[in-house]
XYZ file of N, CA, C and O in Angstrom:
436
model
N 13.927 -23.621 -16.913
C 12.583 -23.050 -16.969
C 12.599 -21.581 -16.748
O 13.074 -21.167 -15.633
N 12.141 -20.850 -17.616
C 12.068 -19.341 -17.516
C 10.656 -18.969 -16.918
O 9.680 -18.999 -17.641
N 10.670 -18.591 -15.696
C 9.327 -18.265 -15.017
C 9.144 -16.738 -15.051
O 9.957 -16.021 -14.549
N 8.064 -16.271 -15.672
C 7.832 -14.882 -15.739
C 7.306 -14.315 -14.450
O 6.457 -14.957 -13.846
N 7.759 -13.166 -14.062
C 7.401 -12.564 -12.719
C 6.188 -11.643 -12.988
O 6.167 -10.909 -13.960
N 5.191 -11.834 -12.176
C 4.006 -10.891 -12.238
C 4.093 -9.887 -11.211
O 4.295 -10.227 -9.966
N 4.017 -8.647 -11.534
C 4.037 -7.558 -10.533
C 2.629 -7.477 -10.000
O 1.633 -7.424 -10.730
N 2.521 -7.422 -8.710
C 1.270 -7.261 -8.007
C 1.267 -5.912 -7.264
O 2.248 -5.298 -7.017
N 0.048 -5.516 -6.884
C -0.105 -4.253 -6.104
C -0.875 -4.582 -4.883
O -1.981 -5.122 -4.931
N -0.347 -4.320 -3.697
C -1.014 -4.508 -2.466
C -1.576 -3.165 -2.047
O -0.857 -2.159 -1.914
N -2.892 -3.073 -1.922
C -3.509 -1.849 -1.475
C -4.032 -1.991 -0.118
O -4.757 -2.922 0.270
N -3.772 -1.045 0.791
C -4.136 -1.036 2.186
C -5.119 0.147 2.398
O -4.800 1.293 2.116
N -6.314 -0.220 2.861
C -7.360 0.809 3.166
C -7.544 0.867 4.731
O -7.542 -0.262 5.318
N -7.592 1.939 5.231
C -7.773 2.001 6.693
C -8.618 3.233 7.155
O -8.647 4.262 6.553
N -9.231 3.025 8.278
C -10.061 4.010 8.969
C -9.700 3.910 10.437
O -10.107 2.931 11.137
N -8.830 4.802 11.005
C -8.336 4.638 12.316
C -8.865 5.856 13.260
O -8.938 6.957 12.745
N -9.233 5.512 14.433
C -9.735 6.648 15.283
C -8.608 7.545 15.671
O -7.525 7.218 15.843
N -8.977 8.837 15.800
C -8.038 9.852 16.058
C -8.645 10.829 17.156
O -8.383 12.017 17.126
N -9.528 10.315 17.998
C -10.235 11.107 18.947
C -9.448 11.525 20.199
O -9.857 12.391 20.892
N -8.394 10.815 20.466
C -7.482 11.184 21.515
C -6.083 11.344 21.052
O -5.705 10.795 19.966
N -5.140 11.861 21.884
C -3.764 11.995 21.508
C -3.171 10.623 21.304
O -2.343 10.407 20.409
N -3.519 9.659 22.174
C -2.908 8.327 22.094
C -3.407 7.623 20.889
O -2.604 6.969 20.119
N -4.681 7.806 20.367
C -5.151 7.228 19.166
C -4.593 7.821 17.970
O -4.234 7.225 16.941
N -4.385 9.169 17.922
C -3.679 9.932 16.863
C -2.240 9.393 16.658
O -1.795 9.230 15.530
N -1.612 9.207 17.784
C -0.215 8.683 17.759
C -0.159 7.311 17.119
O 0.658 7.058 16.289
N -1.125 6.476 17.430
C -1.244 5.108 16.948
C -1.425 5.089 15.404
O -0.814 4.414 14.689
N -2.407 5.983 15.016
C -2.657 6.232 13.564
C -1.455 6.638 12.808
O -1.207 6.188 11.695
N -0.776 7.678 13.370
C 0.397 8.167 12.688
C 1.539 7.132 12.627
O 2.280 7.075 11.678
N 1.762 6.289 13.672
C 2.735 5.302 13.681
C 2.411 4.280 12.550
O 3.335 3.811 11.914
N 1.181 3.975 12.367
C 0.807 3.026 11.301
C 1.043 3.635 9.965
O 1.685 2.968 9.121
N 0.729 4.917 9.770
C 1.054 5.528 8.483
C 2.566 5.549 8.207
O 3.095 5.355 7.111
N 3.343 5.885 9.315
C 4.763 5.923 9.146
C 5.369 4.572 8.802
O 6.347 4.441 8.091
N 4.814 3.487 9.398
C 5.203 2.184 9.029
C 5.021 1.888 7.636
O 5.905 1.405 6.878
N 3.818 2.206 7.084
C 3.539 1.988 5.632
C 4.527 2.717 4.806
O 5.036 2.125 3.815
N 4.810 3.979 5.077
C 5.766 4.745 4.297
C 7.184 4.120 4.316
O 7.780 4.031 3.303
N 7.631 3.711 5.548
C 8.985 3.075 5.659
C 8.972 1.726 4.884
O 10.040 1.311 4.390
N 7.893 1.127 4.863
C 7.808 -0.236 4.228
C 7.665 -0.214 2.673
O 7.296 -1.155 2.061
N 7.623 1.043 2.110
C 7.530 1.245 0.669
C 6.194 1.482 0.087
O 6.032 1.441 -1.132
N 5.290 1.775 0.940
C 3.976 2.090 0.443
C 3.854 3.566 0.011
O 4.500 4.427 0.584
N 3.046 3.858 -1.017
C 2.754 5.178 -1.529
C 1.332 5.551 -1.176
O 0.495 4.766 -1.359
N 1.189 6.815 -0.796
C -0.260 7.221 -0.486
C -0.935 7.551 -1.786
O -0.528 8.248 -2.614
N -2.026 6.804 -2.001
C -2.926 7.133 -3.131
C -3.979 8.256 -2.753
O -4.151 9.068 -3.618
N -4.542 8.040 -1.696
C -5.485 9.063 -1.090
C -5.309 8.962 0.403
O -4.636 8.043 0.893
N -5.944 9.887 1.072
C -5.914 9.835 2.643
C -6.410 8.471 2.995
O -7.455 8.051 2.634
N -5.651 7.718 3.799
C -5.961 6.423 4.322
C -5.968 5.308 3.282
O -6.589 4.272 3.531
N -5.409 5.530 2.144
C -5.268 4.443 1.120
C -3.892 4.457 0.560
O -3.395 5.388 0.063
N -3.117 3.367 0.821
C -1.744 3.286 0.489
C -1.593 2.029 -0.323
O -2.298 1.028 -0.290
N -0.535 2.008 -1.276
C -0.254 0.856 -2.074
C 1.227 0.652 -2.243
O 1.986 1.646 -2.144
N 1.550 -0.569 -2.570
C 2.993 -0.846 -2.905
C 3.003 -1.974 -3.955
O 2.151 -2.793 -4.017
N 4.136 -1.955 -4.667
C 4.331 -3.004 -5.669
C 4.988 -4.169 -5.048
O 5.978 -3.998 -4.274
N 4.502 -5.372 -5.432
C 5.132 -6.589 -4.874
C 5.613 -7.346 -6.177
O 5.053 -7.304 -7.244
N 6.729 -8.075 -6.005
C 7.258 -8.818 -7.125
C 6.710 -10.316 -6.973
O 7.217 -11.127 -6.224
N 5.654 -10.543 -7.626
C 4.998 -11.887 -7.608
C 4.259 -12.115 -6.313
O 4.222 -11.356 -5.390
N 3.571 -13.295 -6.355
C 2.677 -13.562 -5.204
C 3.604 -14.104 -4.025
O 3.099 -14.134 -2.924
N 4.823 -14.419 -4.258
C 5.713 -14.973 -3.171
C 5.802 -13.858 -2.019
O 5.845 -14.309 -0.875
N 5.850 -12.635 -2.367
C 6.049 -11.695 -1.277
C 4.793 -11.241 -0.700
O 4.723 -10.475 0.356
N 3.585 -11.727 -1.110
C 2.300 -11.406 -0.643
C 2.205 -11.704 0.911
O 1.943 -10.892 1.736
N 2.545 -12.924 1.237
C 2.435 -13.342 2.690
C 3.384 -12.623 3.519
O 3.048 -12.222 4.659
N 4.607 -12.315 3.033
C 5.578 -11.536 3.805
C 5.020 -10.177 4.138
O 5.173 -9.757 5.306
N 4.417 -9.577 3.278
C 3.917 -8.242 3.491
C 2.618 -8.228 4.298
O 2.438 -7.312 5.092
N 1.801 -9.207 4.137
C 0.637 -9.320 5.005
C 1.084 -9.476 6.500
O 0.523 -8.808 7.344
N 2.143 -10.238 6.691
C 2.607 -10.469 8.077
C 3.206 -9.248 8.604
O 3.003 -8.819 9.805
N 3.853 -8.460 7.782
C 4.477 -7.161 8.321
C 3.492 -6.225 8.665
O 3.562 -5.509 9.625
N 2.349 -6.181 7.907
C 1.257 -5.219 8.276
C 0.654 -5.704 9.562
O 0.438 -4.901 10.511
N 0.382 -6.991 9.709
C -0.225 -7.507 10.975
C 0.669 -7.220 12.180
O 0.121 -6.996 13.265
N 1.868 -7.251 12.041
C 2.852 -6.959 13.206
C 2.846 -5.585 13.550
O 3.242 -5.184 14.625
N 2.279 -4.630 12.696
C 2.338 -3.218 12.989
C 0.848 -2.634 13.091
O 0.749 -1.377 13.006
N -0.067 -3.525 13.313
C -1.485 -3.032 13.418
C -1.611 -2.215 14.734
O -1.231 -2.653 15.761
N -2.449 -1.065 14.623
C -2.838 -0.423 15.873
C -3.884 -1.257 16.599
O -4.383 -2.264 16.027
N -4.199 -0.940 17.822
C -5.174 -1.707 18.605
C -6.602 -1.522 18.160
O -7.496 -2.318 18.349
N -6.906 -0.351 17.551
C -8.295 -0.085 17.187
C -8.348 0.397 15.673
O -7.321 0.843 15.170
N -9.517 0.277 15.142
C -9.742 0.795 13.796
C -10.194 -0.247 12.807
O -10.531 -1.410 13.234
N -10.176 0.029 11.531
C -10.599 -0.890 10.456
C -9.415 -0.779 9.453
O -9.184 0.336 8.870
N -8.962 -1.923 9.064
C -7.806 -2.048 8.090
C -8.136 -3.146 7.164
O -8.460 -4.303 7.639
N -8.048 -2.983 5.826
C -8.287 -3.983 4.833
C -7.097 -3.961 3.831
O -6.485 -2.955 3.672
N -6.874 -5.090 3.276
C -5.865 -5.157 2.209
C -6.419 -5.853 1.030
O -7.178 -6.878 1.080
N -5.949 -5.452 -0.174
C -6.497 -6.024 -1.389
C -5.300 -6.206 -2.340
O -4.488 -5.235 -2.524
N -5.205 -7.399 -2.892
C -4.078 -7.679 -3.817
C -4.599 -7.675 -5.225
O -5.640 -8.477 -5.538
N -4.048 -6.927 -6.120
C -4.408 -6.907 -7.501
C -3.171 -6.970 -8.395
O -2.135 -6.631 -7.926
N -3.320 -7.409 -9.666
C -2.124 -7.382 -10.531
C -1.815 -5.982 -10.894
O -2.650 -5.056 -10.802
N -0.645 -5.694 -11.289
C -0.201 -4.355 -11.708
C -1.046 -3.891 -12.901
O -1.450 -2.717 -13.037
N -1.434 -4.800 -13.788
C -2.259 -4.511 -14.915
C -3.652 -4.027 -14.506
O -4.208 -3.096 -15.013
N -4.246 -4.748 -13.491
C -5.529 -4.338 -12.938
C -5.409 -3.008 -12.319
O -6.286 -2.075 -12.499
N -4.341 -2.716 -11.554
C -4.168 -1.428 -10.897
C -4.011 -0.306 -11.950
O -4.589 0.749 -11.827
N -3.366 -0.601 -12.997
C -3.116 0.380 -14.022
C -4.397 0.714 -14.766
O -4.587 1.824 -15.249
N -5.409 -0.179 -14.735
C -6.665 0.010 -15.352
C -7.648 0.741 -14.489
O -8.820 0.995 -14.918
N -7.234 1.107 -13.213
C -8.131 1.805 -12.327
C -8.502 3.153 -12.949
O -7.678 3.877 -13.516
N -9.768 3.458 -12.871
C -10.327 4.711 -13.465
C -10.353 5.757 -12.378
O -10.829 5.535 -11.312
N -9.843 6.964 -12.707
C -9.843 8.097 -11.794
C -11.202 8.852 -12.229
O -11.215 9.334 -13.354
N -12.147 8.934 -11.395
C -13.404 9.561 -11.746
C -13.451 11.059 -11.533
O -14.150 11.749 -12.135
N -12.682 11.490 -10.497
C -12.585 12.931 -10.269
C -11.177 13.286 -9.779
O -10.671 12.495 -8.954
N -10.555 14.216 -10.275
C -9.188 14.600 -9.863
C -8.164 13.892 -10.851
O -8.535 13.502 -11.959
N -6.958 13.824 -10.385
C -5.877 13.210 -11.222
C -4.831 12.584 -10.322
O -4.827 12.797 -9.112
N -3.955 11.803 -10.976
C -2.930 11.310 -10.163
C -1.970 12.422 -9.700
O -1.737 13.371 -10.390
N -1.548 12.213 -8.430
C -0.621 13.234 -7.893
C 0.746 13.086 -8.538
O 1.105 12.041 -9.147
N 1.545 14.150 -8.494
C 2.917 14.132 -9.060
C 3.696 13.022 -8.462
O 4.367 12.226 -9.134
N 3.590 12.876 -7.110
C 4.313 11.852 -6.384
C 3.909 10.426 -6.876
O 4.737 9.582 -7.042
N 2.612 10.233 -7.032
C 2.164 8.954 -7.556
C 2.665 8.520 -8.864
O 3.120 7.438 -9.134
N 2.707 9.555 -9.842
C 3.123 9.258 -11.217
C 4.669 8.985 -11.134
O 5.177 8.084 -11.753
N 5.394 9.789 -10.363
C 6.881 9.634 -10.337
C 7.312 8.346 -9.655
O 8.150 7.652 -10.171
N 6.810 8.026 -8.467
C 7.212 6.962 -7.725
C 6.900 5.613 -8.315
O 7.672 4.675 -8.281
N 5.708 5.467 -8.921
C 5.358 4.214 -9.512
C 6.330 3.773 -10.521
O 6.710 2.593 -10.638
N 6.792 4.710 -11.417
C 7.749 4.368 -12.448
C 9.112 3.938 -11.775
O 9.762 3.035 -12.241
N 9.446 4.644 -10.808
C 10.776 4.389 -10.034
C 10.713 2.978 -9.402
O 11.711 2.273 -9.363
N 9.591 2.671 -8.830
C 9.479 1.377 -8.090
C 9.620 0.237 -9.107
O 10.337 -0.746 -8.838
N 8.975 0.368 -10.283
C 9.174 -0.740 -11.319
C 10.615 -0.916 -11.771
O 11.062 -1.949 -12.025
N 11.272 0.278 -11.841
C 12.731 0.220 -12.280
C 13.521 -0.535 -11.300
O 14.544 -1.149 -11.712
N 13.209 -0.518 -10.047
C 13.971 -1.180 -8.933
C 13.955 -2.715 -9.161
O 14.872 -3.386 -8.861
N 12.759 -3.216 -9.716
C 12.625 -4.666 -9.962
C 13.398 -5.091 -11.170
O 13.695 -6.076 -11.462
């Protein structure tokens, strides 16, 4: 049986407090975790990464939950790569990093 793999995109949105040095450190640690875990910054406080099928969805949700700061607001949204590709940019354009890395990530799979 030849099962086709669907590429998914996990998007993480967050609003973290940065009113004290301790809170800034926690926010920066969360951002650094996302970068180390393969997420790309789309906009300030919005990161995404490609997943290979729905199987890796739970794994990545758990990894995020293990690295949550104590305060703030964090949401995650899973969409297909096709849905993500259809996202409309209403003002501005894709960053060079976003264009370059997205193609490289797909090549890894």
